[in-house]
Coordinates of C-alpha atoms in Angstrom, one line a residue:
Chain A
M103 CA -7.0 55.3 3.1
A104 CA -3.9 57.3 3.7
R105 CA -1.8 54.2 4.2
E106 CA -2.1 53.1 0.6
A107 CA 0.2 55.9 -0.4
E108 CA 3.3 54.3 1.2
E109 CA 3.0 50.7 0.1
P110 CA 4.8 48.5 1.0
D111 CA 4.4 49.8 4.5
R112 CA 5.8 48.8 7.9
R113 CA 2.9 46.3 8.5
D114 CA 3.8 44.4 5.2
F115 CA 7.4 44.3 6.4
L116 CA 6.4 42.9 9.8
V117 CA 4.1 40.2 8.3
L118 CA 6.8 39.1 5.8
A119 CA 9.5 39.1 8.5
G120 CA 7.2 37.2 10.9
N121 CA 6.3 34.6 8.3
A122 CA 10.0 34.1 7.3
F123 CA 10.8 33.7 11.0
V124 CA 8.2 31.0 11.4
A125 CA 9.3 29.2 8.2
V126 CA 12.9 29.2 9.1
G127 CA 12.3 28.3 12.7
G128 CA 9.9 25.6 11.7
A129 CA 12.4 24.0 9.3
V130 CA 15.2 24.2 11.8
T131 CA 13.1 22.6 14.5
L132 CA 11.8 19.9 12.1
W133 CA 15.3 18.9 10.9
P134 CA 16.4 16.9 14.0
F135 CA 13.1 15.0 13.9
I136 CA 13.8 14.0 10.2
A137 CA 17.5 13.4 10.6
Q138 CA 17.1 11.1 13.6
M139 CA 15.9 8.4 11.2
N140 CA 19.2 8.4 9.2
P141 CA 21.7 5.6 9.9
D142 CA 23.1 6.2 13.4
A143 CA 26.7 6.3 14.5
G144 CA 26.7 2.6 15.2
A145 CA 25.5 1.8 11.7
Q146 CA 27.8 4.3 10.1
A147 CA 30.9 2.9 11.8
M148 CA 31.3 0.8 8.6
A149 CA 33.6 -1.8 9.9
S150 CA 35.7 -3.3 7.1
I151 CA 36.1 -7.0 7.1
E152 CA 39.1 -9.1 6.2
L153 CA 38.9 -12.7 5.2
D154 CA 41.0 -15.5 3.7
L155 CA 39.9 -16.8 0.3
A156 CA 42.4 -19.8 0.2
P157 CA 39.6 -22.4 0.9
V158 CA 37.4 -21.2 -1.9
K159 CA 38.3 -23.4 -4.9
E160 CA 37.7 -22.7 -8.5
G161 CA 33.9 -22.7 -9.3
Q162 CA 33.0 -22.2 -5.6
A163 CA 31.4 -19.2 -4.0
I164 CA 31.0 -17.8 -0.5
T165 CA 28.7 -15.2 1.0
V166 CA 29.8 -12.9 3.8
L167 CA 27.9 -10.2 5.7
W168 CA 29.3 -6.6 5.4
R169 CA 27.4 -3.6 6.7
G170 CA 24.3 -5.8 7.1
K171 CA 24.5 -6.7 3.4
P172 CA 25.5 -10.0 1.9
V173 CA 28.6 -9.9 -0.3
F174 CA 29.1 -12.6 -2.9
I175 CA 32.6 -13.8 -3.6
R176 CA 32.9 -16.2 -6.5
N177 CA 36.1 -18.0 -7.7
R178 CA 35.2 -18.1 -11.4
T179 CA 36.1 -20.9 -13.8
K180 CA 38.1 -20.3 -17.0
E181 CA 34.9 -20.7 -19.1
E182 CA 33.0 -18.2 -16.9
I183 CA 35.7 -15.6 -17.3
A184 CA 35.9 -16.2 -21.0
T185 CA 32.1 -15.9 -21.4
A186 CA 32.1 -12.7 -19.4
Q187 CA 34.9 -11.1 -21.3
A188 CA 33.3 -12.0 -24.7
V189 CA 30.1 -10.0 -24.1
A190 CA 29.8 -6.9 -26.2
L191 CA 28.9 -3.7 -24.4
D192 CA 25.9 -3.3 -26.7
D193 CA 24.3 -6.4 -25.3
L194 CA 24.2 -5.0 -21.8
P195 CA 21.1 -3.2 -20.5
D196 CA 23.4 -1.3 -18.1
D197 CA 26.7 -0.3 -19.6
K198 CA 28.2 1.1 -16.5
A199 CA 30.9 -0.8 -14.5
R200 CA 29.1 -0.1 -11.1
N201 CA 32.4 -0.6 -9.4
D202 CA 32.9 1.5 -6.2
G203 CA 36.6 1.4 -6.8
L204 CA 36.4 3.0 -10.3
P205 CA 34.9 6.2 -11.7
E206 CA 31.2 6.2 -12.4
S207 CA 31.6 6.6 -16.1
D208 CA 33.7 3.4 -16.7
P209 CA 32.1 0.9 -19.0
A210 CA 30.8 -2.4 -17.8
L211 CA 33.6 -4.5 -19.3
D212 CA 34.4 -7.6 -17.3
S213 CA 37.9 -6.1 -16.7
N214 CA 36.3 -3.1 -14.9
R215 CA 34.4 -5.4 -12.5
V216 CA 37.4 -7.4 -11.1
S217 CA 41.0 -6.6 -10.0
Q218 CA 43.7 -6.6 -12.5
G219 CA 45.5 -9.9 -12.5
R220 CA 42.9 -11.6 -10.3
E221 CA 40.2 -12.0 -12.9
N222 CA 38.9 -15.2 -11.3
W223 CA 37.7 -13.3 -8.2
L224 CA 34.4 -11.6 -8.6
V225 CA 33.2 -9.7 -5.5
L226 CA 29.7 -8.3 -5.5
I227 CA 27.1 -6.9 -3.2
G228 CA 24.6 -9.8 -3.3
I229 CA 21.5 -7.6 -3.5
C230 CA 19.3 -7.5 -6.6
T231 CA 19.3 -4.0 -7.9
H232 CA 15.6 -4.3 -8.6
L233 CA 13.9 -4.6 -5.2
G234 CA 16.6 -5.9 -2.9
C235 CA 16.1 -9.7 -2.9
I236 CA 19.1 -12.0 -2.6
P237 CA 19.7 -13.6 -6.0
K238 CA 20.2 -17.4 -6.3
G239 CA 23.4 -18.8 -7.7
Q240 CA 25.8 -19.0 -4.7
A241 CA 25.1 -22.6 -3.8
L242 CA 26.1 -25.4 -6.2
G243 CA 22.6 -26.6 -6.8
D244 CA 21.1 -23.1 -7.3
A245 CA 19.4 -22.0 -10.5
R246 CA 21.8 -19.5 -12.1
G247 CA 19.5 -18.0 -14.7
D248 CA 19.9 -17.9 -18.5
Y249 CA 23.4 -16.4 -18.3
G250 CA 25.1 -18.6 -15.8
G251 CA 25.6 -16.0 -13.1
W252 CA 22.8 -15.3 -10.7
F253 CA 19.0 -15.4 -10.9
C254 CA 16.7 -13.4 -8.7
P255 CA 13.7 -15.5 -7.8
C256 CA 11.6 -12.5 -6.7
H257 CA 10.9 -10.8 -10.0
G258 CA 13.0 -12.8 -12.5
S259 CA 16.2 -10.9 -13.1
H260 CA 19.1 -12.8 -14.8
Y261 CA 22.7 -11.8 -14.1
D262 CA 25.7 -13.0 -16.1
T263 CA 29.1 -14.4 -14.8
S264 CA 30.3 -10.8 -14.3
G265 CA 27.2 -10.0 -12.2
R266 CA 25.8 -7.8 -14.9
I267 CA 22.1 -7.6 -15.5
R268 CA 21.1 -9.2 -18.8
K269 CA 17.4 -9.9 -18.6
G270 CA 14.5 -9.0 -16.2
P271 CA 13.4 -5.9 -14.4
A272 CA 16.6 -5.0 -12.5
P273 CA 18.0 -1.7 -13.8
R274 CA 21.6 -2.0 -12.8
N275 CA 24.5 -4.4 -12.6
L276 CA 25.2 -5.9 -9.2
E277 CA 27.4 -3.4 -7.4
V278 CA 31.1 -4.1 -6.8
P279 CA 31.9 -3.0 -3.2
P280 CA 35.2 -1.2 -2.4
Y281 CA 37.8 -4.0 -1.6
E282 CA 41.5 -4.7 -1.9
F283 CA 43.7 -7.8 -1.7
V284 CA 45.9 -7.3 1.3
S285 CA 47.9 -10.5 0.4
D286 CA 47.6 -13.2 -2.3
T287 CA 44.6 -14.8 -0.7
K288 CA 43.5 -12.3 1.9
I289 CA 40.8 -9.7 0.9
K290 CA 39.6 -6.6 2.8
I291 CA 36.1 -5.4 2.0
G292 CA 35.2 -1.8 2.9
Chain B
M252 CA -28.3 16.9 5.0
E253 CA -26.9 20.2 6.1
H254 CA -30.3 21.7 6.7
H255 CA -31.4 18.9 8.8
T256 CA -31.9 19.8 12.4
S257 CA -31.8 17.5 15.4
S258 CA -35.1 16.6 17.0
Y259 CA -33.3 16.1 20.3
E260 CA -35.2 17.0 23.4
P261 CA -33.3 16.8 26.6
K262 CA -35.6 15.0 29.1
T263 CA -33.8 15.5 32.4
R264 CA -32.4 18.5 34.2
R265 CA -28.9 17.1 33.8
A266 CA -29.4 16.6 30.1
R267 CA -30.6 20.2 29.7
W268 CA -27.6 21.4 31.7
W269 CA -25.3 19.6 29.3
D270 CA -27.2 20.6 26.2
E271 CA -26.7 24.3 27.1
R272 CA -22.9 23.8 27.5
L273 CA -21.8 21.0 25.2
P274 CA -24.5 19.7 22.9
V275 CA -22.8 16.4 22.1
A276 CA -26.0 14.4 22.6
R277 CA -27.9 16.8 20.3
L278 CA -25.2 16.4 17.6
M279 CA -25.2 12.6 17.8
H280 CA -29.0 12.5 17.8
G281 CA -29.2 14.6 14.7
Q282 CA -26.4 12.7 12.9
F283 CA -27.1 9.1 13.9
I284 CA -30.7 8.9 14.9
D285 CA -32.8 11.4 12.9
F286 CA -30.4 11.4 10.0
P287 CA -32.3 10.9 6.7
T288 CA -31.2 7.7 4.9
P289 CA -32.7 6.8 1.5
R290 CA -35.4 4.2 1.9
N291 CA -34.0 2.0 -0.9
L292 CA -30.5 1.3 0.5
N293 CA -29.4 -2.4 -0.1
Y294 CA -27.0 -4.5 1.9
L295 CA -24.0 -3.1 0.1
W296 CA -24.6 0.1 2.0
T297 CA -24.0 -1.7 5.3
F298 CA -20.2 -1.8 4.7
G299 CA -19.6 1.7 6.1
A300 CA -20.8 0.5 9.5
I301 CA -18.9 -2.8 9.1
L302 CA -15.7 -0.9 8.4
T303 CA -16.2 1.4 11.4
F304 CA -16.6 -1.7 13.5
V305 CA -13.5 -3.4 12.1
L306 CA -11.4 -0.2 12.6
A307 CA -12.5 0.0 16.3
A308 CA -11.8 -3.8 16.7
Q309 CA -8.3 -3.5 15.1
I310 CA -7.4 -0.7 17.5
A311 CA -8.8 -2.5 20.5
T312 CA -6.9 -5.8 19.7
G313 CA -3.8 -3.9 18.6
V314 CA -3.6 -2.0 21.9
V315 CA -3.8 -5.3 23.8
L316 CA -1.1 -6.9 21.5
A317 CA 1.2 -4.0 22.2
M318 CA 1.1 -4.9 25.8
H319 CA 2.8 -8.2 25.1
Y320 CA 4.8 -7.6 21.9
Q321 CA 8.5 -6.8 21.9
P322 CA 9.4 -4.4 19.1
S323 CA 13.0 -5.4 18.6
G324 CA 14.9 -7.4 16.0
A325 CA 15.9 -9.9 18.7
G326 CA 12.6 -10.2 20.5
A327 CA 9.8 -9.7 18.0
F328 CA 9.6 -13.1 16.4
D329 CA 9.6 -14.9 19.8
S330 CA 7.2 -12.5 21.4
I331 CA 4.6 -13.4 18.7
E332 CA 4.9 -17.1 19.7
H333 CA 4.8 -16.0 23.3
I334 CA 1.5 -14.2 22.6
R335 CA 0.0 -17.2 20.8
R336 CA 1.1 -19.8 23.4
D337 CA 1.5 -18.2 26.8
V338 CA -0.5 -15.0 27.0
N339 CA -4.1 -15.6 28.3
Y340 CA -6.4 -15.6 25.2
G341 CA -3.4 -14.3 23.2
W342 CA -4.1 -16.9 20.5
M343 CA -7.5 -15.4 20.0
I344 CA -6.7 -11.8 20.2
R345 CA -3.7 -12.1 17.9
S346 CA -5.9 -14.0 15.4
F347 CA -8.5 -11.3 15.6
H348 CA -5.9 -8.7 14.8
A349 CA -4.2 -10.7 12.0
V350 CA -7.4 -11.9 10.4
G351 CA -8.9 -8.5 11.1
G352 CA -6.4 -6.9 8.6
S353 CA -7.7 -9.2 5.9
M354 CA -11.4 -8.6 6.8
F355 CA -10.7 -4.8 6.8
F356 CA -9.5 -5.0 3.2
L357 CA -12.3 -7.4 2.1
A358 CA -14.9 -4.9 3.5
V359 CA -13.1 -1.9 2.0
Y360 CA -12.9 -3.5 -1.5
I361 CA -16.7 -4.2 -1.4
H362 CA -17.3 -0.6 -0.2
L363 CA -15.1 0.8 -2.9
F364 CA -16.6 -1.2 -5.8
R365 CA -20.1 -0.4 -4.5
A366 CA -19.2 3.3 -4.7
L367 CA -17.8 2.7 -8.3
Y368 CA -20.9 0.8 -9.4
Y369 CA -23.5 3.3 -8.1
G370 CA -21.5 6.4 -9.0
S371 CA -21.2 7.5 -5.4
Y372 CA -18.1 9.6 -6.3
K373 CA -20.0 11.9 -8.6
A374 CA -20.9 15.5 -7.7
P375 CA -21.5 16.6 -5.0
R376 CA -19.6 13.6 -3.4
E377 CA -16.1 14.2 -4.8
V378 CA -14.5 15.3 -1.5
L379 CA -16.2 12.4 0.3
W380 CA -14.7 10.0 -2.3
I381 CA -11.2 11.5 -2.2
I382 CA -11.1 11.3 1.6
G383 CA -12.1 7.6 1.1
V384 CA -9.2 7.1 -1.3
L385 CA -6.9 8.7 1.3
I386 CA -8.2 6.3 4.0
F387 CA -7.5 3.4 1.7
A388 CA -3.9 4.7 1.1
V389 CA -3.2 5.1 4.8
M390 CA -4.8 1.7 5.5
M391 CA -2.4 0.1 3.0
A392 CA 0.6 1.7 4.7
T393 CA -0.6 0.6 8.1
A394 CA -1.2 -2.9 7.0
F395 CA 2.1 -3.1 5.3
I396 CA 4.1 -2.0 8.3
G397 CA 2.0 -4.1 10.5
Y398 CA 2.9 -7.1 8.5
A399 CA 6.6 -6.4 9.2
L400 CA 6.1 -6.7 13.0
P401 CA 6.1 -10.5 13.4
W402 CA 9.6 -10.4 11.9
G403 CA 9.3 -13.6 9.9
Q404 CA 10.9 -14.2 6.5
M405 CA 7.9 -12.8 4.7
S406 CA 7.8 -9.8 7.0
F407 CA 11.5 -9.1 6.4
W408 CA 11.5 -9.6 2.6
A409 CA 8.2 -7.7 2.1
V410 CA 9.8 -4.7 3.9
T411 CA 13.0 -5.1 1.8
V412 CA 11.1 -5.3 -1.5
I413 CA 8.7 -2.5 -0.7
T414 CA 11.1 0.0 0.8
N415 CA 13.4 -0.7 -2.2
L416 CA 10.6 0.7 -4.4
F417 CA 11.9 4.1 -3.3
S418 CA 15.3 3.4 -4.7
A419 CA 13.7 3.8 -8.1
L420 CA 14.1 7.6 -7.4
N421 CA 17.7 7.0 -8.3
E422 CA 16.5 6.9 -11.9
V423 CA 15.1 10.4 -11.5
I424 CA 17.9 12.1 -9.5
P425 CA 21.0 9.8 -9.0
G426 CA 21.6 9.2 -5.3
L427 CA 18.2 10.4 -4.1
G428 CA 16.7 7.0 -3.9
T429 CA 19.6 5.6 -1.9
V430 CA 19.3 8.6 0.6
V431 CA 15.6 8.0 1.0
V432 CA 15.9 4.2 1.4
E433 CA 18.7 4.5 4.0
W434 CA 16.7 7.1 5.8
L435 CA 13.7 4.7 5.9
W436 CA 15.9 1.8 7.1
G437 CA 18.1 3.7 9.6
G438 CA 21.0 1.8 8.2
Y439 CA 22.3 0.2 5.0
A440 CA 19.9 -2.7 5.0
V441 CA 16.6 -3.6 6.7
S442 CA 17.3 -4.3 10.4
G443 CA 15.9 -4.2 13.9
T444 CA 16.2 -0.4 13.7
T445 CA 13.7 -0.4 10.9
L446 CA 11.4 -2.7 12.9
N447 CA 11.3 -0.2 15.8
R448 CA 10.2 2.7 13.7
F449 CA 7.6 0.6 11.9
Y450 CA 6.2 -0.3 15.3
S451 CA 5.9 3.3 16.3
L452 CA 4.2 4.2 13.1
H453 CA 1.9 1.2 13.2
Y454 CA 0.6 2.5 16.5
L455 CA 0.2 6.1 15.1
L456 CA -1.4 5.5 11.7
P457 CA -4.7 3.9 12.9
F458 CA -5.5 7.1 14.8
V459 CA -4.8 9.1 11.6
I460 CA -7.3 6.8 9.9
V461 CA -9.8 7.6 12.8
G462 CA -9.4 11.3 12.0
L463 CA -9.9 10.7 8.3
V464 CA -13.0 8.5 9.0
I465 CA -14.5 11.4 11.0
L466 CA -14.0 13.7 8.0
H467 CA -15.4 11.0 5.7
I468 CA -18.6 10.7 7.8
W469 CA -18.8 14.4 8.1
A470 CA -18.6 14.9 4.3
L471 CA -21.2 12.1 3.9
H472 CA -23.6 13.8 6.3
V473 CA -23.3 17.1 4.5
V474 CA -24.1 15.7 1.0
G475 CA -26.3 12.8 2.1
Q476 CA -26.0 9.1 1.1
N477 CA -26.2 7.9 -2.5
N478 CA -28.5 5.0 -3.2
P479 CA -29.1 2.3 -5.8
T480 CA -31.0 4.7 -8.1
G481 CA -28.4 7.4 -7.8
L482 CA -31.2 10.0 -7.3
E483 CA -31.1 12.5 -4.6
I484 CA -33.7 12.6 -1.7
K485 CA -36.4 15.0 -2.8
T486 CA -39.5 14.4 -0.7
R487 CA -40.2 13.1 2.8
S488 CA -41.3 9.7 1.4
D489 CA -37.8 9.2 -0.1
W490 CA -36.2 8.7 3.2
V491 CA -36.4 7.0 6.6
P492 CA -34.6 8.0 9.8
M493 CA -31.3 6.3 10.4
Y494 CA -32.6 4.9 13.6
P495 CA -34.1 2.3 13.6
Q496 CA -34.2 1.5 9.9
A497 CA -30.6 1.9 8.7
V498 CA -29.2 0.9 12.1
A499 CA -31.2 -2.4 12.1
K500 CA -30.0 -3.2 8.5
D501 CA -26.4 -2.3 9.4
S502 CA -26.6 -4.7 12.4
V503 CA -27.8 -7.6 10.2
G504 CA -25.0 -6.9 7.7
L505 CA -22.5 -6.6 10.5
F506 CA -23.4 -9.9 12.2
A507 CA -23.3 -11.7 8.8
F508 CA -19.9 -10.3 8.3
L509 CA -18.8 -11.3 11.8
I510 CA -19.8 -14.9 11.2
L511 CA -17.2 -15.0 8.3
F512 CA -14.7 -13.1 10.4
A513 CA -15.1 -15.5 13.4
W514 CA -14.9 -18.5 11.1
F515 CA -11.5 -17.5 10.0
V516 CA -10.4 -16.5 13.5
F517 CA -11.4 -19.8 15.1
Y518 CA -11.0 -22.3 12.3
L519 CA -8.5 -20.9 9.8
P520 CA -6.4 -18.4 11.7
D521 CA -3.4 -18.9 9.4
Y522 CA -5.1 -19.6 6.2
L523 CA -4.7 -16.0 4.9
G524 CA -1.1 -15.8 6.0
H525 CA 2.0 -17.4 4.6
A526 CA 3.9 -20.4 6.1
D527 CA 7.3 -18.7 5.5
N528 CA 6.4 -16.1 8.1
Y529 CA 6.8 -18.7 10.8
I530 CA 10.6 -18.8 9.9
E531 CA 12.5 -16.0 11.7
A532 CA 13.8 -13.2 9.5
N533 CA 17.1 -14.0 7.8
P534 CA 18.9 -11.3 5.8
L535 CA 21.0 -13.9 3.9
V536 CA 18.2 -16.0 2.5
T537 CA 15.4 -14.7 0.3
P538 CA 12.4 -17.1 0.3
P539 CA 12.0 -18.7 -3.1
H540 CA 8.8 -17.0 -3.8
I541 CA 7.9 -13.7 -2.2
V542 CA 4.2 -12.9 -2.2
P543 CA 2.5 -10.1 -0.3
E544 CA -0.8 -10.6 1.6
W545 CA -3.7 -11.3 -0.7
Y546 CA -5.1 -7.8 -0.5
F547 CA -1.9 -6.3 -2.1
L548 CA -1.7 -8.9 -4.9
P549 CA -3.3 -6.9 -7.7
F550 CA -1.0 -4.0 -7.1
Y551 CA 2.0 -6.3 -6.9
A552 CA 1.0 -7.8 -10.2
I553 CA 1.0 -4.3 -11.7
L554 CA 4.4 -3.6 -10.2
R555 CA 5.9 -6.7 -11.8
A556 CA 4.0 -6.3 -15.2
I557 CA 6.1 -3.3 -16.2
P558 CA 9.6 -4.3 -17.4
S559 CA 11.2 -1.2 -15.9
K560 CA 11.8 -0.5 -12.2
L561 CA 10.8 3.1 -12.2
G562 CA 7.9 2.4 -14.6
G563 CA 6.6 -0.4 -12.4
V564 CA 6.7 1.7 -9.3
V565 CA 5.0 4.6 -11.0
A566 CA 2.3 2.3 -12.4
M567 CA 1.7 0.7 -9.0
F568 CA 1.3 4.0 -7.1
G569 CA -0.6 5.4 -10.2
S570 CA -3.1 2.6 -10.0
I571 CA -4.2 4.0 -6.6
A572 CA -3.7 7.7 -7.3
I573 CA -5.9 7.5 -10.4
L574 CA -8.9 6.8 -8.1
V575 CA -8.7 10.4 -6.9
F576 CA -9.6 11.6 -10.4
V577 CA -12.5 9.3 -11.0
P578 CA -15.2 12.0 -10.2
W579 CA -13.9 13.9 -13.2
L580 CA -13.0 11.0 -15.4
D581 CA -16.6 9.8 -15.4
T582 CA -18.5 12.0 -17.8
S583 CA -21.9 10.3 -17.5
R584 CA -24.9 12.3 -16.6
V585 CA -26.3 9.4 -14.7
R586 CA -24.8 8.1 -11.4
S587 CA -25.9 4.6 -11.0
A588 CA -24.6 1.9 -13.4
K589 CA -28.1 0.3 -12.9
Y590 CA -29.2 2.7 -15.6
R591 CA -26.1 2.5 -17.7
P592 CA -26.5 -0.4 -20.1
V593 CA -23.0 -0.1 -21.6
Y594 CA -20.9 1.0 -18.7
R595 CA -22.2 -1.7 -16.6
W596 CA -20.4 -4.4 -18.7
F597 CA -17.2 -2.4 -18.4
F598 CA -17.7 -2.2 -14.6
W599 CA -17.7 -6.0 -14.4
L600 CA -14.8 -6.2 -16.7
L601 CA -12.9 -4.0 -14.2
V602 CA -13.9 -6.3 -11.3
I603 CA -12.7 -9.3 -13.4
T604 CA -9.5 -7.4 -14.2
C605 CA -8.8 -6.8 -10.5
L606 CA -9.5 -10.4 -9.5
A607 CA -7.2 -11.6 -12.4
L608 CA -4.4 -9.3 -11.3
G609 CA -4.8 -10.7 -7.8
Y610 CA -4.4 -14.2 -9.2
L611 CA -1.4 -13.2 -11.3
G612 CA 0.2 -11.3 -8.4
A613 CA 0.5 -14.7 -6.6
K614 CA 2.1 -16.4 -9.5
P615 CA 5.8 -16.4 -10.4
P616 CA 6.8 -13.6 -12.8
E617 CA 7.5 -15.7 -15.9
G618 CA 6.0 -16.8 -19.2
A619 CA 2.3 -16.4 -19.7
Y620 CA 1.7 -14.9 -16.3
V621 CA 3.7 -11.9 -17.2
Y622 CA 1.9 -11.6 -20.5
W623 CA -1.5 -11.7 -18.9
A624 CA -0.5 -9.3 -16.1
R625 CA 0.4 -6.8 -18.8
V626 CA -2.9 -7.2 -20.6
F627 CA -4.9 -6.7 -17.4
T628 CA -2.7 -3.9 -16.2
A629 CA -3.3 -2.2 -19.5
Y630 CA -7.1 -2.6 -19.1
Y631 CA -7.0 -1.3 -15.5
F632 CA -5.7 2.0 -16.8
V633 CA -7.7 2.0 -20.0
H634 CA -10.8 1.6 -17.9
F635 CA -10.3 4.8 -16.0
L636 CA -8.6 6.9 -18.6
V637 CA -10.6 5.9 -21.7
V638 CA -13.7 3.9 -20.9
M639 CA -15.0 6.2 -18.1
P640 CA -14.8 9.4 -20.2
V641 CA -15.8 7.9 -23.5
V642 CA -18.6 5.6 -22.5
G643 CA -20.1 8.4 -20.4
I644 CA -20.4 10.6 -23.5
L645 CA -21.5 8.0 -26.0
E646 CA -23.9 5.9 -24.0
T647 CA -27.7 6.5 -23.8
P648 CA -28.7 5.8 -20.2
K649 CA -32.0 4.0 -19.5
A650 CA -34.9 6.1 -18.2
L651 CA -34.5 6.9 -14.6
P652 CA -37.4 6.6 -12.1
K653 CA -38.9 9.9 -11.1
S654 CA -37.9 9.5 -7.5
I655 CA -36.6 7.1 -4.9
T656 CA -40.1 6.5 -3.8
D657 CA -41.1 5.7 -7.4
A658 CA -38.3 3.2 -7.7
V659 CA -39.4 1.4 -4.6
L660 CA -43.2 1.5 -5.1
G661 CA -43.0 0.9 -8.9
G662 CA -44.0 4.4 -9.8
A663 CA -47.8 3.8 -9.3
G664 CA -49.6 6.3 -11.4
A665 CA -46.6 7.5 -13.3
P666 CA -46.0 6.1 -16.8
K667 CA -42.7 4.3 -17.2
T668 CA -41.9 6.6 -20.1
A669 CA -41.9 9.7 -18.0
A670 CA -39.0 11.9 -19.0
A671 CA -36.0 10.9 -17.1
A672 CA -34.5 13.7 -15.0
P673 CA -30.8 13.3 -15.5
E674 CA -29.0 14.3 -12.4
R675 CA -27.2 17.6 -12.4
R676 CA -23.5 17.0 -12.6

């Protein structure tokens, strides 16, 4: 065959260009059909919420809904704070702070999980980092697990009084959402 | 059998006219009337027909339910009660569908263990087996998203727990799991948006299963059915035509199965469900004890047995994926465990393991339950990865009958010690 002399020939080019056209065109067409499943504009409009913490007395906790997720706010007792602060980093399965307001590399010290000067207020996304159940420990009569914080009944994860994972299958500490105190008792989440 | 030809003879002018243009009748006649079936099939072989029936029934009842169901976070829960109380015969049709899911799995597990016992996955039936595993996987997906639709507490939290499995990808590439999970949810938590897409897929996937079942039956009709001896059909006396023999036997099996099915539908419609699913979905309260439907319990036990999130997820999906490799993990020269004195014990140990995992999956994840879940999870994988290859090599199988006919008629004239003809692998 005479054509073999001039490989790659024009036919090879046409086949390659044609296939590339189909691949790119296919991907471009497919993308809207995949992206439509992502959170829509309504869900993305992440309304921040503001609330007054004055009624929450020491030792009490409240749960509020933010972006469809429960947020735990606990007014910790002196003992709970002391226990949380006394834990050595080596005893923590997850040694990262998991605080959305801090850099990712910060260690999981209790001081990195709360606001400076407001150590009694612990604000957490109340979703177990294992498979998304809501841990127990908000209501007064709840089981709080072996470490006095929260206990996830689904698969047995124990969290301490800083919301850090201590025992069980959950891989990460409970997440601290972005929040700020807009006044002494008012908090804004988001 | 690929070389088998249809004995179809069009009897009328109209039938001839069709036969020359689209020979569907000829195809069906060849595949479902003349088709050679081993003469020694037992009742475990009726489950293919039973499963085909249950799939058709699920689609029929599902289409009807879709006429009355409201796929929205606000309306779903109430519309189920509306179907049960107000819609004419809705109580019955909804029970047929809900119980039907359980019956589908009951039948598929019997079908699957039958294939494992008699070596139906061995050459040349590997593709047939793998398509079967695929059907099982799509079935599980369909059942899981279908369970979400009543939008009760168990629905909601089952969706939350299972979709969160994908967040384990965060341990592979940070952030990937979150992206995938939020894509599945269409938000930052499970919501009505999630319910709508699940409803769409729950209507789609059964038809994917229908497509796979057609391929499954096609592959079966190319290689022919296995049978209790594990021998191939060799002579005319080894087989009988599918109609009437196999069809009659299938009908008896099907009706026996339907008695059980109907007993649940009419007398125990909620027995296989969970009371918590009659509480409307509430994103702020997790039920004290989340359990999946009974047919997922062994896999749930494996998930919880591993003390690492990613590890548990990998083990759970791995426990299904490993089935794909069974044709190559089994090194035995003999198909049927009937002639495998050692492997047979291990087979029953696997059955006990799966039942035990099912029991443990329903128990809270603490103390001795976790310990035993780990023991049985370990055996589950050891069975496929160690027992199947090693026993296949070390074991001396019993002498095989000379043929299917011999096995049925007692091998009249042939001494029992006749050299066994190990099947070509």
